[in-house]
Coordinates of C-alpha atoms and ligand atoms in Angstrom, one line a residue:
M1 CA 0.0 0.0 0.0
E2 CA 1.0 3.6 -0.6
P3 CA 1.9 6.1 2.1
R4 CA -1.2 7.7 3.4
E5 CA -1.7 11.3 4.6
I6 CA -3.3 11.7 8.0
K7 CA -3.1 15.5 8.1
R8 CA -1.2 17.8 5.9
G9 CA 2.5 16.7 6.1
V10 CA 1.8 13.8 8.4
Y11 CA 2.0 10.4 6.7
Y12 CA 1.5 6.8 7.6
V13 CA 4.5 4.9 6.2
G14 CA 4.3 1.6 8.0
A15 CA 3.8 -2.0 6.9
V16 CA 0.9 -4.3 7.1
D17 CA 1.8 -7.9 7.9
W18 CA -1.2 -9.9 6.8
D19 CA 0.3 -13.3 7.1
R20 CA 2.1 -13.3 10.5
R21 CA 0.4 -15.7 12.9
L22 CA 2.7 -15.7 16.0
F23 CA 4.3 -12.9 17.9
D24 CA 7.2 -13.3 20.4
S25 CA 7.0 -17.0 19.5
L26 CA 4.0 -17.0 21.9
I27 CA 1.1 -14.8 21.0
P28 CA -1.4 -16.0 18.3
L29 CA -2.1 -13.4 15.7
P30 CA -5.4 -14.6 14.1
D31 CA -5.8 -11.3 12.2
G32 CA -2.1 -10.6 11.3
T33 CA -0.7 -7.2 12.5
S34 CA 1.0 -4.1 11.3
Y35 CA 4.1 -2.1 12.2
N36 CA 3.2 1.5 12.1
S37 CA 5.7 4.2 11.3
Y38 CA 4.8 7.9 10.7
L39 CA 6.6 10.6 8.9
I40 CA 6.1 14.3 9.8
K41 CA 7.3 16.9 7.4
G42 CA 7.7 20.2 9.3
K43 CA 8.5 23.5 7.6
E44 CA 12.2 23.2 8.6
K45 CA 12.7 19.7 9.8
T46 CA 11.4 16.2 9.3
A47 CA 10.9 13.4 11.8
L48 CA 10.1 9.7 11.5
I49 CA 8.3 8.1 14.4
D50 CA 9.3 4.5 14.9
T51 CA 10.3 2.0 12.2
V52 CA 9.1 -1.4 11.3
N53 CA 9.9 -5.1 11.9
P54 CA 13.1 -5.9 10.1
T55 CA 11.2 -8.4 7.8
M56 CA 9.4 -5.4 6.3
E57 CA 12.2 -2.9 6.2
Q58 CA 12.0 -2.4 2.4
V59 CA 8.3 -1.4 2.7
L60 CA 9.3 1.5 4.9
L61 CA 12.3 2.5 2.8
N62 CA 10.1 2.5 -0.3
H63 CA 7.5 4.7 1.3
L64 CA 10.2 7.2 2.3
D65 CA 11.4 7.2 -1.3
E66 CA 7.9 7.6 -2.7
L67 CA 7.5 10.7 -0.5
K68 CA 10.9 11.9 -1.9
L69 CA 12.5 12.2 1.5
K70 CA 16.1 13.3 0.9
K71 CA 16.9 14.3 4.4
L72 CA 15.7 13.1 7.8
D73 CA 16.5 15.2 10.9
Y74 CA 15.0 13.1 13.7
L75 CA 14.2 9.4 14.1
I76 CA 12.0 9.1 17.1
A77 CA 12.1 5.7 18.9
N78 CA 9.1 5.5 21.3
H79 CA 10.0 1.9 22.2
A80 CA 13.1 -0.3 21.9
E81 CA 11.3 -3.6 21.0
Q82 CA 12.5 -4.8 17.6
D83 CA 9.2 -4.8 15.9
H84 CA 9.5 -1.0 15.9
S85 CA 13.2 -0.5 16.3
G86 CA 14.5 -3.3 14.1
T87 CA 14.8 -1.1 11.0
I88 CA 16.5 1.8 12.9
P89 CA 20.0 0.8 11.8
R90 CA 19.0 0.8 8.1
V91 CA 17.2 4.2 8.4
L92 CA 20.3 5.7 10.2
E93 CA 22.5 4.3 7.4
K94 CA 20.2 5.8 4.7
Y95 CA 20.0 9.2 6.4
P96 CA 23.4 9.8 8.0
E97 CA 22.4 13.2 9.4
A98 CA 19.4 11.9 11.4
R99 CA 19.6 12.0 15.2
L100 CA 17.9 9.2 17.1
V101 CA 15.6 10.6 19.8
C102 CA 14.4 8.4 22.7
T103 CA 14.3 8.3 26.5
P104 CA 17.6 7.9 28.4
R105 CA 16.6 4.3 29.3
C106 CA 15.7 3.5 25.7
K107 CA 19.1 4.7 24.6
G108 CA 20.8 2.0 26.7
M109 CA 18.4 -0.7 25.5
L110 CA 18.8 0.2 21.8
I111 CA 22.6 0.1 22.2
D112 CA 22.3 -3.3 23.8
L113 CA 19.7 -4.7 21.3
L114 CA 20.9 -3.2 18.0
L115 CA 24.5 -2.3 18.8
L116 CA 23.9 1.3 17.7
P117 CA 26.7 3.9 18.0
E118 CA 26.3 6.3 21.0
D119 CA 27.0 9.4 18.9
R120 CA 23.7 9.1 17.0
F121 CA 21.5 9.6 20.0
V122 CA 19.7 12.6 21.6
T123 CA 17.9 11.7 24.7
A124 CA 14.6 13.4 25.6
E125 CA 13.5 14.1 29.2
D126 CA 9.8 13.8 30.2
R127 CA 7.7 16.6 28.5
E128 CA 10.7 17.9 26.6
T129 CA 10.0 19.3 23.1
I130 CA 11.7 19.7 19.8
S131 CA 10.6 22.0 17.0
L132 CA 10.2 21.1 13.3
G133 CA 9.7 24.8 12.4
D134 CA 5.9 25.1 12.3
R135 CA 5.3 22.0 14.4
T136 CA 6.3 20.8 17.9
L137 CA 6.9 17.3 19.2
E138 CA 6.5 16.7 22.9
F139 CA 7.9 13.6 24.4
I140 CA 5.8 12.1 27.2
H141 CA 7.6 9.4 29.2
A142 CA 5.2 6.4 29.7
P143 CA 7.2 3.7 31.5
W144 CA 5.9 0.2 31.4
V145 CA 3.5 0.4 28.5
H146 CA 4.9 -2.2 28.2
W147 CA 8.7 -2.0 28.7
P148 CA 10.5 0.3 31.1
E149 CA 11.8 2.7 28.5
T150 CA 8.6 3.5 26.6
M151 CA 7.4 7.0 25.7
F152 CA 4.6 8.7 23.7
T153 CA 5.2 11.5 21.2
Y154 CA 2.6 14.3 21.0
L155 CA 2.3 16.5 17.9
K156 CA 1.0 19.6 19.6
E157 CA -0.4 21.7 16.7
D158 CA -2.2 18.7 15.1
K159 CA -3.3 17.1 18.4
I160 CA -1.9 13.7 17.4
L161 CA -0.7 11.2 20.0
F162 CA 1.8 8.7 18.7
S163 CA 1.3 6.1 21.4
C164 CA 3.5 3.2 20.3
D165 CA 2.2 -0.1 21.6
F166 CA -0.4 1.6 23.9
F167 CA -3.9 1.5 22.4
G168 CA -2.6 -0.9 19.7
S169 CA -4.2 -3.9 18.2
H170 CA -2.8 -6.8 16.2
L171 CA -5.0 -6.3 13.2
A172 CA -4.0 -6.3 9.6
T173 CA -6.3 -4.0 7.6
S174 CA -6.3 -2.0 4.4
N175 CA -8.0 0.8 6.2
L176 CA -6.0 3.6 7.6
Y177 CA -8.6 4.5 10.2
V178 CA -10.9 2.4 12.4
T179 CA -14.0 1.5 10.4
D180 CA -15.5 -1.2 12.6
E181 CA -15.2 -0.3 16.2
A182 CA -16.5 -3.7 17.4
Q183 CA -13.8 -5.5 15.5
V184 CA -11.0 -3.2 16.7
Y185 CA -12.4 -3.4 20.3
E186 CA -12.0 -7.2 20.2
A187 CA -8.5 -7.0 18.7
A188 CA -7.4 -4.2 21.1
K189 CA -8.7 -6.1 24.1
R190 CA -6.8 -9.2 23.1
Y191 CA -3.7 -7.1 22.7
Y192 CA -4.2 -5.3 26.1
S193 CA -4.6 -8.7 27.8
E194 CA -1.4 -10.1 26.4
I195 CA 0.8 -7.1 26.5
M196 CA -0.5 -4.5 28.9
M197 CA -2.5 -6.2 31.6
P198 CA 0.6 -7.3 33.6
F199 CA 1.3 -3.5 34.1
R200 CA -2.2 -2.5 35.2
S201 CA -1.1 0.2 37.8
N202 CA 1.3 1.7 35.2
I203 CA -1.5 1.7 32.7
Q204 CA -3.7 3.6 35.1
K205 CA -0.9 6.2 35.7
N206 CA -0.3 6.7 32.0
L207 CA -4.0 7.0 31.3
E208 CA -4.1 9.7 33.9
K209 CA -1.0 11.4 32.5
I210 CA -2.6 12.0 29.1
K211 CA -6.0 12.8 30.5
D212 CA -5.6 16.6 29.9
Y213 CA -4.1 16.4 26.4
A214 CA -6.4 17.4 23.5
I215 CA -6.3 14.4 21.2
D216 CA -7.9 14.3 17.8
F217 CA -6.0 11.3 16.5
I218 CA -4.3 8.3 18.2
C219 CA -1.6 6.8 16.0
P220 CA -0.6 3.5 17.6
S221 CA 2.2 1.3 16.4
H222 CA 0.0 -1.7 15.6
G223 CA -3.4 -1.7 14.0
P224 CA -5.5 1.1 12.5
V225 CA -5.3 4.8 13.4
Y226 CA -8.0 6.2 15.7
D227 CA -9.6 9.3 14.2
K228 CA -12.3 9.2 16.8
P229 CA -10.2 8.1 19.8
E230 CA -12.7 8.4 22.6
F231 CA -13.9 4.8 22.3
I232 CA -10.5 3.3 22.7
I233 CA -9.5 5.5 25.6
K234 CA -12.8 4.6 27.3
A235 CA -12.2 0.9 26.6
H236 CA -8.7 1.1 28.2
R237 CA -10.1 3.0 31.2
D238 CA -12.7 0.2 31.6
W239 CA -10.1 -2.5 31.4
A240 CA -7.5 -0.8 33.7
F241 CA -9.8 0.7 36.4
C242 CA -13.0 -1.4 36.6
E243 CA -13.7 -4.1 39.1
P244 CA -13.9 -7.7 37.7
K245 CA -17.3 -9.0 36.5
N246 CA -19.5 -11.9 37.6
I247 CA -17.5 -14.3 35.4
V248 CA -15.7 -17.5 35.9
V249 CA -13.0 -18.5 33.5
L250 CA -12.7 -22.3 33.2
P251 CA -9.8 -23.6 31.3
Y252 CA -9.9 -27.4 31.2
V253 CA -8.3 -30.5 29.8
S254 CA -9.6 -34.1 30.1
M255 CA -8.0 -37.3 29.1
H256 CA -10.6 -40.0 29.6
G257 CA -13.8 -38.0 30.4
S258 CA -13.8 -37.7 34.2
T259 CA -12.7 -34.1 34.3
R260 CA -14.9 -33.3 31.3
K261 CA -18.0 -34.7 33.1
M262 CA -17.1 -32.5 36.1
V263 CA -16.7 -29.4 33.9
T264 CA -20.1 -30.0 32.2
Y265 CA -21.8 -30.3 35.6
F266 CA -20.0 -27.4 37.1
V267 CA -20.8 -25.0 34.2
D268 CA -24.5 -25.7 34.7
A269 CA -24.2 -25.3 38.4
L270 CA -22.7 -21.8 38.0
A271 CA -25.1 -20.8 35.2
Q272 CA -28.0 -21.8 37.4
R273 CA -26.7 -19.4 40.0
G274 CA -26.4 -16.5 37.6
V275 CA -22.7 -16.7 37.1
T276 CA -21.3 -16.3 33.5
V277 CA -18.8 -19.0 32.5
K278 CA -16.1 -18.9 29.8
Q279 CA -15.0 -22.5 29.2
F280 CA -11.8 -23.3 27.2
D281 CA -10.7 -26.7 26.0
L282 CA -7.0 -26.3 26.4
T283 CA -6.2 -28.9 23.7
V284 CA -7.6 -26.6 21.0
T285 CA -8.2 -23.2 22.5
D286 CA -6.7 -19.9 21.2
L287 CA -4.6 -18.8 24.1
G288 CA -5.2 -15.2 23.1
K289 CA -9.0 -15.7 23.8
L290 CA -8.2 -17.2 27.1
A291 CA -6.0 -14.2 28.0
M292 CA -8.7 -11.8 26.9
S293 CA -11.3 -13.5 29.1
L294 CA -9.0 -12.8 32.1
V295 CA -9.3 -9.0 31.7
D296 CA -12.9 -9.1 33.2
A297 CA -13.2 -12.4 35.1
A298 CA -13.5 -12.4 38.9
T299 CA -12.6 -16.1 39.3
I300 CA -10.5 -18.7 37.6
V301 CA -11.2 -22.4 38.1
V302 CA -8.7 -24.8 36.4
A303 CA -9.9 -28.3 35.6
T304 CA -7.3 -30.9 35.0
P305 CA -6.6 -34.6 35.5
T306 CA -3.5 -35.7 37.3
V307 CA -0.7 -36.9 35.1
H308 CA 2.3 -38.5 36.6
A309 CA 1.5 -36.9 40.0
G310 CA 1.0 -33.3 38.7
P311 CA -1.3 -31.3 36.5
H312 CA -1.7 -32.0 32.8
P313 CA 1.0 -29.9 31.0
A314 CA -1.7 -28.1 29.1
A315 CA -3.3 -26.9 32.4
A316 CA 0.2 -26.0 33.8
Y317 CA 0.8 -23.9 30.6
A318 CA -2.6 -22.1 31.0
V319 CA -2.0 -21.4 34.7
S320 CA 1.5 -20.1 33.9
L321 CA 0.0 -17.8 31.3
A322 CA -2.6 -16.4 33.8
N323 CA 0.2 -15.8 36.2
M324 CA 2.4 -14.1 33.5
V325 CA -0.4 -11.7 32.4
R326 CA -1.2 -11.0 36.1
A327 CA -4.9 -11.6 35.6
N328 CA -7.1 -9.4 37.8
V329 CA -9.0 -12.4 39.2
K330 CA -9.9 -12.4 42.9
F331 CA -10.7 -16.1 43.5
A332 CA -9.3 -19.3 42.3
S333 CA -9.9 -23.0 42.6
V334 CA -9.0 -26.4 41.0
I335 CA -11.3 -29.2 40.0
G336 CA -10.3 -32.5 38.4
S337 CA -9.7 -36.2 38.7
Y338 CA -6.8 -38.6 39.6
G339 CA -6.1 -42.3 39.4
W340 CA -3.9 -43.1 42.4
G341 CA -2.5 -39.9 43.9
G342 CA -0.4 -36.8 43.2
K343 CA 0.1 -33.2 44.1
T344 CA -1.8 -31.4 41.3
V345 CA -3.3 -28.7 43.5
E346 CA -0.1 -27.9 45.4
Q347 CA 1.8 -27.6 42.1
L348 CA -0.8 -25.3 40.5
V349 CA -1.0 -23.1 43.5
A350 CA 2.8 -22.7 43.5
M351 CA 2.6 -21.5 39.9
V352 CA 0.6 -18.3 40.5
P353 CA 2.7 -16.1 42.9
N354 CA 1.7 -13.0 40.9
L355 CA -2.1 -13.5 41.4
K356 CA -3.6 -11.8 44.4
V357 CA -6.4 -14.4 44.9
E358 CA -8.3 -16.1 47.6
F359 CA -8.1 -19.8 47.0
L360 CA -11.5 -21.5 47.4
P361 CA -12.1 -25.2 48.2
T362 CA -11.0 -27.6 45.5
V363 CA -12.9 -30.6 44.2
I364 CA -10.5 -33.4 43.3
V365 CA -12.1 -36.8 42.5
K366 CA -10.6 -40.3 42.4
G367 CA -11.7 -41.9 39.2
Y368 CA -15.1 -41.0 37.7
P369 CA -17.3 -38.4 39.6
R370 CA -20.1 -39.7 41.8
Q371 CA -23.0 -38.1 43.6
P372 CA -20.9 -36.6 46.6
D373 CA -18.6 -35.1 44.0
F374 CA -21.4 -33.4 42.2
E375 CA -22.6 -32.0 45.5
A376 CA -19.1 -30.7 46.1
L377 CA -19.2 -29.0 42.8
D378 CA -22.6 -27.5 43.7
N379 CA -21.1 -26.2 46.9
L380 CA -18.2 -24.6 45.1
A381 CA -20.5 -23.0 42.6
E382 CA -22.6 -21.6 45.5
T383 CA -19.5 -20.3 47.2
I384 CA -18.4 -18.5 44.0
A385 CA -21.8 -17.0 43.4
Q386 CA -21.9 -15.8 47.0
K387 CA -18.4 -14.3 46.9
H388 CA -19.2 -12.4 43.7
R389 CA -22.4 -11.1 45.2
E390 CA -20.6 -10.0 48.4
Q391 CA -18.0 -8.1 46.3
G392 CA -20.7 -6.5 44.2
F393 CA -19.3 -8.1 41.0
K394 CA -21.9 -7.7 38.3
Ligands
FEO1 FE1 5.0 -3.7 19.4 FE2 6.4 -3.9 22.4 O1 6.4 -3.9 20.6

């Protein structure tokens, strides 16, 4: 696709990666992604905000050629991660006069990650500005969205916030702007859950920090540009500030049907008590959907058989993911079956040191579940419903 003008002299020059299906060798990308880069031509100086993943470097360089960019004054690095910084060495080579602008912490990281020479850098303090002649860039330090060195760049005269990963979505689209808010909401929530949720208190601080800025456009570094940014700001405020909802997330795995029988019964028991359940078969589930469900849920109940004295590896992986994204759940439990013994519950509990949860009674069954086991599941469902009511989770 061609470079696209957002406002006079402000261009989208990034790359859409329709076919990528995995990020960080971990995160599923069902809808591809994009690496957004933006060129600002001021009256006296030009600035490029972020670059693209190295696999797409030629797309960015071609865009700069198409816009007849002969001289670049500033290359702004909002974030050191390689999907945005990976083409910096090539851009610095092509434009030898360009100075690389970033936070002091980002400078060290870029030197470590890309082996860049120190003399190309200019570091920006929080709220520091540079002039492009008729336009002003303000650098807003925004640590931990989602690395320690991150910052936003605000183009004052045009009221554009270049937010890097923040407000982003892994979504390949031919549209420059958001055209389907429901679709982008889903992609952005998935992105938030995987990337931003572990840093919830920092997200809150950074949302507060930009509260008083007039913002007409948000230009993130993944996904479409927001020309009506209110909806995505409100969505992030909901995700970062709101109490959990009356939801149980139930990731499960079953080998011979005992645990599955318990899951089926337990889902009904919760539903009868007015609790919403999100059930995930871990042998086939999209882990991004599981992570997304953990943004809102009040409770996680893991269902697993015992395999060689511990949890099934699929259950251990899901629990490790919930711990990594620091799910905002308040209650947790384990249900499942075993053949002759084991330490499944103890091992799973030890895997979630990041979760601030109250552990509820577990239901662990020898062999196939019987009537007393179903009664125990009813009791657990009742306890969860009651806890949610007491906390006011709706
Ligand atoms: Fe899109 Fe943190 O990189």
